[in-house]
XYZ file of N, CA and C in Angstrom:
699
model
N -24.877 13.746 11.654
C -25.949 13.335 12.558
C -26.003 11.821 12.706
N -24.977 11.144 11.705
C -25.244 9.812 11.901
C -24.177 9.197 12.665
N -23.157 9.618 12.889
C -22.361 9.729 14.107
C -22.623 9.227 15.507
N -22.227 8.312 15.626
C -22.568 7.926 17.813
C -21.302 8.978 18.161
N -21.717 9.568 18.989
C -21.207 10.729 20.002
C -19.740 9.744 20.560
N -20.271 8.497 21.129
C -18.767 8.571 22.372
C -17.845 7.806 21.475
N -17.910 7.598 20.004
C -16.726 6.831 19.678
C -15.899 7.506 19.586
N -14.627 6.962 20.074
C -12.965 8.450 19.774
C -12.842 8.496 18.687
N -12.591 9.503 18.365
C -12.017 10.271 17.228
C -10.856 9.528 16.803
N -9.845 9.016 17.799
C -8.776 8.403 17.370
C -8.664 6.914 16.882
N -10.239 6.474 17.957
C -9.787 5.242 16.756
C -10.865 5.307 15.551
N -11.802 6.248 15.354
C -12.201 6.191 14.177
C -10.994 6.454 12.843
N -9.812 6.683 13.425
C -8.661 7.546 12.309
C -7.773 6.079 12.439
N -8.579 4.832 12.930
C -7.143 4.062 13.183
C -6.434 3.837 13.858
N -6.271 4.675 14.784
C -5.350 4.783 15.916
C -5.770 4.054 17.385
N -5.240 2.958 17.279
C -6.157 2.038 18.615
C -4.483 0.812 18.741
N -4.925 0.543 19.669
C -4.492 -0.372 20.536
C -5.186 -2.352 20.309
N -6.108 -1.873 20.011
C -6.903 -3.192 19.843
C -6.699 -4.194 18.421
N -6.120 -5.200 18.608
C -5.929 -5.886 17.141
C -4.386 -5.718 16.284
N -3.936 -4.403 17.265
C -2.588 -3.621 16.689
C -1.675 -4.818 15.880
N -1.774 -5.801 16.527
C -0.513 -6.898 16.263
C -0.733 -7.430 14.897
N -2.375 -8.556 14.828
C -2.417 -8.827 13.591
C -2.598 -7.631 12.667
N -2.686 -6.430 12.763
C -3.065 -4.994 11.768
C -1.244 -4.888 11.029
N -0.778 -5.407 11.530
C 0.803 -4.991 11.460
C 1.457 -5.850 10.358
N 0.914 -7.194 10.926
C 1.415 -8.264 10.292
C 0.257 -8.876 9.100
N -0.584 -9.150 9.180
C -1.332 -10.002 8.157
C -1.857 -9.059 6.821
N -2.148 -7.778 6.730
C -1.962 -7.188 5.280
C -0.841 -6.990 4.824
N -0.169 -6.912 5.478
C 1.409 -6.640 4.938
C 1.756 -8.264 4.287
N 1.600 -9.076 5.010
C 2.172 -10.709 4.297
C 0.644 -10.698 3.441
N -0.204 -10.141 3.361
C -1.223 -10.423 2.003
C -0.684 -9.634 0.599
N -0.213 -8.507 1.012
C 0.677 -7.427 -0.274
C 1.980 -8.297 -0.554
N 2.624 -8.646 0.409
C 3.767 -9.784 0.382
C 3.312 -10.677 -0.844
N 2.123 -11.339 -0.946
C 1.886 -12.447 -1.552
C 1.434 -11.933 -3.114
N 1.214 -10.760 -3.152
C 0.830 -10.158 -4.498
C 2.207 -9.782 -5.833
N 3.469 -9.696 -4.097
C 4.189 -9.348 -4.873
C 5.786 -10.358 -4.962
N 5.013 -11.733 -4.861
C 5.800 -12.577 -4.490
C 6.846 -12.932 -6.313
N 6.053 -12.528 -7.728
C 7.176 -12.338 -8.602
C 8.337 -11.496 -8.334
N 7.791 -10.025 -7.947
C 9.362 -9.421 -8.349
C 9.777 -10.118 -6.845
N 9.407 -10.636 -5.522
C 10.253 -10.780 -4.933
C 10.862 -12.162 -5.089
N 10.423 -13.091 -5.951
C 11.186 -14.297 -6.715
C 12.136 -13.453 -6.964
N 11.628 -12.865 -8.266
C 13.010 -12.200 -8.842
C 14.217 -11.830 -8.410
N 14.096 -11.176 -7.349
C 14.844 -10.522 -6.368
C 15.870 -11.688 -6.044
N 15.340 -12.715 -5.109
C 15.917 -13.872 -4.852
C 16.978 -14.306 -5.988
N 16.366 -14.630 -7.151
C 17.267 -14.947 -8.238
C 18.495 -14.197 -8.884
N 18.164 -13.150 -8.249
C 18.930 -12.104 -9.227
C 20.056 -11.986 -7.955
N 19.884 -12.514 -6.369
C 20.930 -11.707 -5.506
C 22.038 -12.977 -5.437
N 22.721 -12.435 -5.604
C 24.593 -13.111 -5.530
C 24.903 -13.536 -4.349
N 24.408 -13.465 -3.656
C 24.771 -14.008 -2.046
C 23.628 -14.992 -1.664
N 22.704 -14.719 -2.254
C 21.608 -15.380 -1.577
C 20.477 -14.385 -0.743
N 19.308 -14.743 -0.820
C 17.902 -13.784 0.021
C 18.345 -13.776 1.073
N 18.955 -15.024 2.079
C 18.506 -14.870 3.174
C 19.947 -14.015 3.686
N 20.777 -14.262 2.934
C 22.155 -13.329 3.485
C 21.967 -11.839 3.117
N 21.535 -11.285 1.647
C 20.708 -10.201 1.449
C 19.937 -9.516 2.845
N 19.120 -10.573 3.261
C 18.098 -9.415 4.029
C 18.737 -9.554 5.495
N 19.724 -10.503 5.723
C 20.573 -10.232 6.978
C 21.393 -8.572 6.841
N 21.954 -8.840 6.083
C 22.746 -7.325 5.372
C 21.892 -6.492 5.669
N 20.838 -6.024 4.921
C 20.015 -5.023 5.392
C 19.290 -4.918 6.437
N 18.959 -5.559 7.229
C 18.490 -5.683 8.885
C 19.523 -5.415 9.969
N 21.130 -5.703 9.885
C 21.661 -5.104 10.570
C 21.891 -3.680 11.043
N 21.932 -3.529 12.200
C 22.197 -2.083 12.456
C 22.704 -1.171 11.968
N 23.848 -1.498 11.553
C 24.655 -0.513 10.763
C 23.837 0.238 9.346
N 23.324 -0.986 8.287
C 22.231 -0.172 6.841
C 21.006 0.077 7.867
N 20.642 0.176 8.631
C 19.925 0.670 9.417
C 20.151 2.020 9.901
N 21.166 2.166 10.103
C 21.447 3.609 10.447
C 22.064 4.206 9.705
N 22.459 3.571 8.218
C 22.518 4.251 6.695
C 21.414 4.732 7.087
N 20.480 3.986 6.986
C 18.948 4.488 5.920
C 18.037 5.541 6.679
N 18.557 5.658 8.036
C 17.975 6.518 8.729
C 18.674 7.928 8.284
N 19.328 7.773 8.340
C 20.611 9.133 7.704
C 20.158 9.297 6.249
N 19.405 8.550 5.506
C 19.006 9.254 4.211
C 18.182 9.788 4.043
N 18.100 10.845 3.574
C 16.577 11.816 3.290
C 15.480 11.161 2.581
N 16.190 11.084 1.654
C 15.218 10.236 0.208
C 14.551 9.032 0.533
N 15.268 8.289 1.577
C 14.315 6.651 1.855
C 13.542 7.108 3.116
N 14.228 8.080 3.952
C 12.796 8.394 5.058
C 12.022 9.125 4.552
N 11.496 9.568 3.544
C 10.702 10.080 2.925
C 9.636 9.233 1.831
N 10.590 8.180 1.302
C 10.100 7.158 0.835
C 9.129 6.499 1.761
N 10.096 5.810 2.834
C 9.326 4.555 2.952
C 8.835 5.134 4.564
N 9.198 6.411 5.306
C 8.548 6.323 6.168
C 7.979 7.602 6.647
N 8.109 8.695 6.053
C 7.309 10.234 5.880
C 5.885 10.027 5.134
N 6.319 9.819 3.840
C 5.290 9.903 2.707
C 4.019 8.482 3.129
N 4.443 7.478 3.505
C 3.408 6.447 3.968
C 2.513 6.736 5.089
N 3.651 7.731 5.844
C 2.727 7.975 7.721
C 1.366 9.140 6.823
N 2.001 10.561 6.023
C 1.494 11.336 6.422
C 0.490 10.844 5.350
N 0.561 10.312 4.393
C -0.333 9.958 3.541
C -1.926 9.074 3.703
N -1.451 8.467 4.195
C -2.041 7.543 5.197
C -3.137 8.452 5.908
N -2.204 8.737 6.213
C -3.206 9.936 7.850
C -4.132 10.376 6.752
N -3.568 11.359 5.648
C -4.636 12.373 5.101
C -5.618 11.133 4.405
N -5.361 10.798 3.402
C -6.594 10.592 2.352
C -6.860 8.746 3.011
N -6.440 7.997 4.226
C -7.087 7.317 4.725
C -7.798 7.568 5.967
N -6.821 8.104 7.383
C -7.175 7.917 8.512
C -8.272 9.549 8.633
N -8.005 10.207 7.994
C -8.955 11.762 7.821
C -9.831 11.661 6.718
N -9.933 11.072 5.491
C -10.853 11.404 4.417
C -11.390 10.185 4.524
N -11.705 8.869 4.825
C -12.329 7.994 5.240
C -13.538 8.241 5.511
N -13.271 8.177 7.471
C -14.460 8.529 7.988
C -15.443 9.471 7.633
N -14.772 10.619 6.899
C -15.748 11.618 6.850
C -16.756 11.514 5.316
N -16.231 10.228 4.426
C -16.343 10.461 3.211
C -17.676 8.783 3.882
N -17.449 8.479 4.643
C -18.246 6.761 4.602
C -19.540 7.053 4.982
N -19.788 8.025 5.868
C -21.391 8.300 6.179
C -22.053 8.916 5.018
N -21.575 9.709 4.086
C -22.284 10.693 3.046
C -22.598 8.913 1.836
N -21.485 8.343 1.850
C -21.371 7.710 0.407
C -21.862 6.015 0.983
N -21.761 5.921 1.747
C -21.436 4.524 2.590
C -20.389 3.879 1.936
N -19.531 2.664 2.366
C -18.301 2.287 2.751
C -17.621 1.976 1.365
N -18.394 1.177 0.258
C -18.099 0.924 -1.025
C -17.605 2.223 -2.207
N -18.548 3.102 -1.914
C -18.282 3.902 -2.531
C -16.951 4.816 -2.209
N -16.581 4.887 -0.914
C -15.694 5.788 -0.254
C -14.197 5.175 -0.903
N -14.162 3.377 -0.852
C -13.431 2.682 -0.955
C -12.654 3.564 -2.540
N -13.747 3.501 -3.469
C -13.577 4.248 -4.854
C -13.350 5.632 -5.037
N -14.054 6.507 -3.945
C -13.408 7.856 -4.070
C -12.260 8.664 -3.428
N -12.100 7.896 -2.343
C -11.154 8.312 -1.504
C -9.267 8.339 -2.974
N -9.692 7.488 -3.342
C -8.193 6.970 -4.111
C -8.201 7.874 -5.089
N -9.041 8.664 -5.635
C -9.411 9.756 -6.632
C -8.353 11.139 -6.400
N -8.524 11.229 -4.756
C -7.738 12.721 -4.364
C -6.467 12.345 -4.307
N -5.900 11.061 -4.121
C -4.747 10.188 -3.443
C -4.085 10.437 -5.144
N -4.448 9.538 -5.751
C -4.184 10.286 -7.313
C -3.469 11.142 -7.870
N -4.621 12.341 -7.663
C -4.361 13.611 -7.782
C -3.204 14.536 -7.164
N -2.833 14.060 -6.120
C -2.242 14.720 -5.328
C -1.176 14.334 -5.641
N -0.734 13.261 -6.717
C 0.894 13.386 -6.948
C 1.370 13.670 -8.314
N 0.393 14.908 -8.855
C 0.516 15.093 -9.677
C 1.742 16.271 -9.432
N 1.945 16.233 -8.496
C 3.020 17.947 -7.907
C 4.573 17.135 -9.005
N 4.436 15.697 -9.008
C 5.599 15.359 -9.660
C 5.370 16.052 -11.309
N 5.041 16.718 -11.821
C 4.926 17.396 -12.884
C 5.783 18.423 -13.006
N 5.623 18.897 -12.121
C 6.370 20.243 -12.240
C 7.817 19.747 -11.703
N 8.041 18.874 -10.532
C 9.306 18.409 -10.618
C 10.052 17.981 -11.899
N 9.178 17.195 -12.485
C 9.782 17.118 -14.294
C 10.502 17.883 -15.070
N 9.035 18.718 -14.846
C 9.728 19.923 -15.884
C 10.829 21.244 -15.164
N 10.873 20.716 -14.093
C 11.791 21.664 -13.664
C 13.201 21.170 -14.160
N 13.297 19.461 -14.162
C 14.863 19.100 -14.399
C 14.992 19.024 -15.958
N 13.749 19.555 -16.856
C 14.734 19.368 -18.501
C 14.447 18.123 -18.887
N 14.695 16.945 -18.093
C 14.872 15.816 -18.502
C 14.321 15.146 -19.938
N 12.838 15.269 -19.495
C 11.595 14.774 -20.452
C 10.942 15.584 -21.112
N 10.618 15.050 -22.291
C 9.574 16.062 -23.206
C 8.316 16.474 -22.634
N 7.172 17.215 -22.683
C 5.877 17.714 -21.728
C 5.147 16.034 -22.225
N 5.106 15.845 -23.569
C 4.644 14.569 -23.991
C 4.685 13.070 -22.975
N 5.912 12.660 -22.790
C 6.624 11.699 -21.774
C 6.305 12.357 -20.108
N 6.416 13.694 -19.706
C 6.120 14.041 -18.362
C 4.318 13.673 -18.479
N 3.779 13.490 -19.327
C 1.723 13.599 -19.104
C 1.823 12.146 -19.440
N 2.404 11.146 -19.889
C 2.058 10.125 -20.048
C 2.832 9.740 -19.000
N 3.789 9.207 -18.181
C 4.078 9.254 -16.885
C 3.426 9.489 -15.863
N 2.531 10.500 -15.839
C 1.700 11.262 -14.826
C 0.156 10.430 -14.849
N 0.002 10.107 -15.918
C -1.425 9.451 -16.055
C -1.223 8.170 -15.752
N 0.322 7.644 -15.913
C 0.581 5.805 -15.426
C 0.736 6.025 -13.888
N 0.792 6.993 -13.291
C 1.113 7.440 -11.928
C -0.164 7.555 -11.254
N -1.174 8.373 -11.725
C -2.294 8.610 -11.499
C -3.395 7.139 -11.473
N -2.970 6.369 -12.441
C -3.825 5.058 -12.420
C -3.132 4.178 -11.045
N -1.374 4.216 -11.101
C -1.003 3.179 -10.038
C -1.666 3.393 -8.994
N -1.576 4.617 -8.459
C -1.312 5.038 -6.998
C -3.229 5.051 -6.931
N -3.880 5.676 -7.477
C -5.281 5.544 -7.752
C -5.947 3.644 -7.838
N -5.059 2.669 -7.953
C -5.147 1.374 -7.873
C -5.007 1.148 -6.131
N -3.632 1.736 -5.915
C -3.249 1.310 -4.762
C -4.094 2.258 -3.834
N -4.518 3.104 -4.204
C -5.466 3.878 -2.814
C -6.523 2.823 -2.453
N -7.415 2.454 -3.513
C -8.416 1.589 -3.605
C -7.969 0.184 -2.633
N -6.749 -0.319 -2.899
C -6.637 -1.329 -1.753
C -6.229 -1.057 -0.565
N -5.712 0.470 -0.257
C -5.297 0.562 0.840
C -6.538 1.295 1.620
N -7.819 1.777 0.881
C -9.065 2.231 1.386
C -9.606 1.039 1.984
N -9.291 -0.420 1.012
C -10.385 -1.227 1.600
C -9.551 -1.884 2.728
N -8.411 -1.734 2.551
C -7.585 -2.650 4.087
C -7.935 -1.726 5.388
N -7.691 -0.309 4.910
C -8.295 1.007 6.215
C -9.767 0.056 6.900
N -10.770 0.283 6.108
C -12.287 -0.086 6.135
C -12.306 -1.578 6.950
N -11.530 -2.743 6.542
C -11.904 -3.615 6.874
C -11.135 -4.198 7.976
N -9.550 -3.565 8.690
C -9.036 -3.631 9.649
C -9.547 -2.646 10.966
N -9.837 -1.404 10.169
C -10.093 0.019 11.143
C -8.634 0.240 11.972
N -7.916 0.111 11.674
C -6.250 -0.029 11.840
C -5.511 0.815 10.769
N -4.710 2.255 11.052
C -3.829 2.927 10.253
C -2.711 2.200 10.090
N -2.359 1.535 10.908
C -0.623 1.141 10.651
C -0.858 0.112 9.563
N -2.200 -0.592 9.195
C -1.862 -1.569 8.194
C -1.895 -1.286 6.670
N -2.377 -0.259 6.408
C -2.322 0.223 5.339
C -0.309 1.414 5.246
N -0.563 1.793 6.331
C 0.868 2.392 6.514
C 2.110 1.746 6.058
N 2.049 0.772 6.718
C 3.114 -0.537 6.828
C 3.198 -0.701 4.977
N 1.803 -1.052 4.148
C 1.749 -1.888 3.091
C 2.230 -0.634 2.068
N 1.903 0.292 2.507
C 2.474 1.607 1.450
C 3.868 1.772 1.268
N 4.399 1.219 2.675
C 6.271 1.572 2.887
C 6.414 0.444 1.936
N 6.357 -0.752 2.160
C 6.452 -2.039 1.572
C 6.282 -1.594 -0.445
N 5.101 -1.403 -0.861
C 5.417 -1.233 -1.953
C 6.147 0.030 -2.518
N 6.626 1.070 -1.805
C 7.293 2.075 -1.985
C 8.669 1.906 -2.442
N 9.337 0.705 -1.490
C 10.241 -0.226 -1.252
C 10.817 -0.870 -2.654
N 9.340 -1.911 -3.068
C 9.073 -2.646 -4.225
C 9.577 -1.618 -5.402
N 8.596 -0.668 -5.653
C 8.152 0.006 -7.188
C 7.070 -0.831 -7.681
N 7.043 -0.453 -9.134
C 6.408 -1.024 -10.253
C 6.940 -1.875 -10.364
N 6.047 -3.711 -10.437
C 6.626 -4.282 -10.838
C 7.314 -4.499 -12.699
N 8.643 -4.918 -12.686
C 9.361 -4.841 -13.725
C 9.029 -6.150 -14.628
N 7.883 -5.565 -15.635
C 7.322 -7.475 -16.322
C 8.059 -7.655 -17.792
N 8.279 -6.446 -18.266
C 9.591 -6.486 -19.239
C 11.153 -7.142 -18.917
N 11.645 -7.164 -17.774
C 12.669 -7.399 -17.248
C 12.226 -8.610 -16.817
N 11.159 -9.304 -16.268
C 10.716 -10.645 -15.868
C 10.708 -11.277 -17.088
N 9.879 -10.959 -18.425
C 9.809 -11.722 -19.478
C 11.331 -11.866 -20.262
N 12.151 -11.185 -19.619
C 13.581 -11.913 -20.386
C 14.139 -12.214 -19.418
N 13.790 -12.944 -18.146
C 14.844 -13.187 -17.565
C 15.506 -14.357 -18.030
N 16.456 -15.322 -16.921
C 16.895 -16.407 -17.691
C 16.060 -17.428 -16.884
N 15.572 -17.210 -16.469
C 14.309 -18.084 -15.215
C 13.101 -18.061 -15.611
N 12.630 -17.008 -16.840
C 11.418 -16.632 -16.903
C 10.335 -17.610 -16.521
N 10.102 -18.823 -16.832
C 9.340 -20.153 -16.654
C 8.934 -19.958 -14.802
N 9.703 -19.880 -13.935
C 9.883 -19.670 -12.395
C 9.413 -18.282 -12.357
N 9.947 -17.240 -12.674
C 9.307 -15.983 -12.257
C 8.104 -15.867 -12.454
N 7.758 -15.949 -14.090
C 6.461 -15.700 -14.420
C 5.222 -16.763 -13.572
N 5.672 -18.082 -12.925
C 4.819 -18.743 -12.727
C 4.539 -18.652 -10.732
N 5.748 -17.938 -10.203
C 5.450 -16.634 -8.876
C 4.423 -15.793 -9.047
N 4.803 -14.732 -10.462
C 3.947 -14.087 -10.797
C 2.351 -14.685 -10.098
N 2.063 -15.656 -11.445
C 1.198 -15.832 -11.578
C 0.170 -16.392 -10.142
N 1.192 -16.987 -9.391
C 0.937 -17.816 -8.250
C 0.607 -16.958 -6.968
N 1.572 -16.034 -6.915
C 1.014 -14.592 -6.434
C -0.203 -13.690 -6.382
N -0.382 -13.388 -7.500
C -1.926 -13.139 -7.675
C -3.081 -14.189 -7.284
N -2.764 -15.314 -7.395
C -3.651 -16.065 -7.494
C -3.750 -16.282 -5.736
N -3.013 -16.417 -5.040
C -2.857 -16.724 -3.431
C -3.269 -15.305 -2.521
N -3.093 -13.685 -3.097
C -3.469 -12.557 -3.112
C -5.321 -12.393 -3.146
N -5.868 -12.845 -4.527
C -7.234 -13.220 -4.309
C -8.136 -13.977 -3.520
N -7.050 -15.292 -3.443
C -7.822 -15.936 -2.259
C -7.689 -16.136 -1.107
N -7.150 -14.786 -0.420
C -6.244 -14.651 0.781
C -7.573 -12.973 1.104
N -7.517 -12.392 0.034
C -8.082 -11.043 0.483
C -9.024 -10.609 1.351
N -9.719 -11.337 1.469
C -10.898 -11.701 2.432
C -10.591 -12.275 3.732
N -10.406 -13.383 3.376
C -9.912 -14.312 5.048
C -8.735 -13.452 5.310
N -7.966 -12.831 5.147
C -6.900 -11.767 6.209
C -7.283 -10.551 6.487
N -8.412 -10.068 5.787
C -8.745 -8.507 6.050
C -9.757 -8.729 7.059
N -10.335 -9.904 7.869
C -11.514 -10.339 8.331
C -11.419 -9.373 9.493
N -12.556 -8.457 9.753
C -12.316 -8.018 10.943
C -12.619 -8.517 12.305
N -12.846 -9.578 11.821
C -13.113 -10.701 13.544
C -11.252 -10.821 14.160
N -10.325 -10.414 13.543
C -8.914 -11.056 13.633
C -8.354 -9.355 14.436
N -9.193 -8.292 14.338
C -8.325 -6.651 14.703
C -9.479 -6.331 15.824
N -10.627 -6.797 15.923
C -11.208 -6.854 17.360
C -12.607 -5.833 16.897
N -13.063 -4.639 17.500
C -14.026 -4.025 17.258
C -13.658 -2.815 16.230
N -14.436 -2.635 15.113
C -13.687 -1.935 14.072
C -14.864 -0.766 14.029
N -13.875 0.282 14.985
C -14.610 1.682 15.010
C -15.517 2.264 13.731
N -14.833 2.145 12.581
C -15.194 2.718 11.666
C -16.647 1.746 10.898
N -17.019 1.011 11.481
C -18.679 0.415 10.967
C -19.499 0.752 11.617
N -19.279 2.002 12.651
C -20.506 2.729 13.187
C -20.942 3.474 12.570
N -19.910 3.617 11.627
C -20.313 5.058 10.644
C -21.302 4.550 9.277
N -21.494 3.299 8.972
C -22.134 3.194 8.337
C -23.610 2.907 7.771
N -23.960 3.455 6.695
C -25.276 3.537 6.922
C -26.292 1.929 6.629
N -25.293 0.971 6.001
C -25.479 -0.171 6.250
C -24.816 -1.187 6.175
N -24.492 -1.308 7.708
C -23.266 -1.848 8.573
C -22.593 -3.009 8.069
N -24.057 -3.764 7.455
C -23.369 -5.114 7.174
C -22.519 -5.424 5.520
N -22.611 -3.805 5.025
C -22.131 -3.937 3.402
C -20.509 -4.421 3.261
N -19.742 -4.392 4.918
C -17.891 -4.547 4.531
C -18.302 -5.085 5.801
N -18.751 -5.210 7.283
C -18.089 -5.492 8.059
C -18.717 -7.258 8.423
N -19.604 -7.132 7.577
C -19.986 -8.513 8.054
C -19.275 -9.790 7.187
């Protein structure tokens, strides 16, 4: 009942035209900046160099590797679309009028969680791991992705834009966990760790001024709330 009648359905789910450009680009270079250690690392560790690295992979040709692989379109561009859709662009809206916007931010990432717990039974189907190592795995899985719902609830909320949370899911899908065992011995450690650190720190004070929704235009999803000014102002 708290619903205005003529807003679309589609862009309450995200799906708009308006703002599309910065929605694309500016959370994605804010996750960029969070994860600017391992992508130091990266840099350091490639034999050719970053910028010849990501020429290599931008050409057409590993381009149409990667389209031909099951496992990375599923990675970085099945599992982000449909995911997205469900427990942001569908469990959002419907979860922000009952709870208002803060709270949704926190529960929405709860089912997101949960739902990859199906890797359990993949476990134990291959032998690999003891039930011990498959539940402690599952609970470091359950906290990541339960971390990352939470920022990709509040980028949903404060862009009203699906592709930007979409985009930032492929991106760390891409990444992984960052590797801080493998950072603390590198032979650079002094440089990585201080990316690391510099990262986070440019991530915090970036989070706000890039999620601003004055920058993605009119953000469908603060009609729904029961007090408007708690995220959008």
């Amino acid at each position: 009942m708290k619903i205005l009648s003529g807003v679309p359905l589609m862009a309450l789910m995200g799906i708009r035209l308006e703002g599309v450009v910065p929605a694309g680009i500016l959370p994605l270079l804010l996750t960029m900046m969070l994860f600017l250690g391992p992508l130091a690392q990266l840099a350091v560790d490639s034999p050719k160099g970053i910028l010849v690295e990501i020429r290599l992979r931008c050409n057409l040709r590993s381009l149409a590797l990667c389209v031909r692989d099951l496992k990375w379109l599923r990675n970085h561009v099945v599992a982000p679309v449909t995911e997205e859709l469900v427990f942001r662009a569908c469990m959002v809206p419907v979860i922000v009028p009952c709870t208002g916007p803060t709270a949704a931010i926190f529960i929405c990432p709860l089912f997101f969680g949960v739902a990859h717990f199906h890797h359990i039974r993949e476990q134990l189907r291959s032998g690999c791991d003891s039930l011990g190592d498959i539940l402690i795995i599952a609970v470091f899985q359950f906290a990541y992705t339960y971390v990352f719902g939470i920022y990709s609830a509040f980028i949903f909320i404060r862009t009203g834009h699906l592709l930007a949370p979409v985009l930032c899911h492929s991106f760390c899908n891409s990444m992984g966990f960052p590797d801080f065992c493998r950072a603390l011995e590198h032979p650079q450690r002094p440089v990585i760790l201080f990316c690391y650190q510099l990262g986070v720190l440019l991530f915090l004070m970036c989070l706000l001024p890039l999620t601003d929704p004055f920058f993605y235009g009119m953000t469908p999803i603060c009609i729904l709330f029961l007090h408007p000014r708690a995220v959008c102002s």
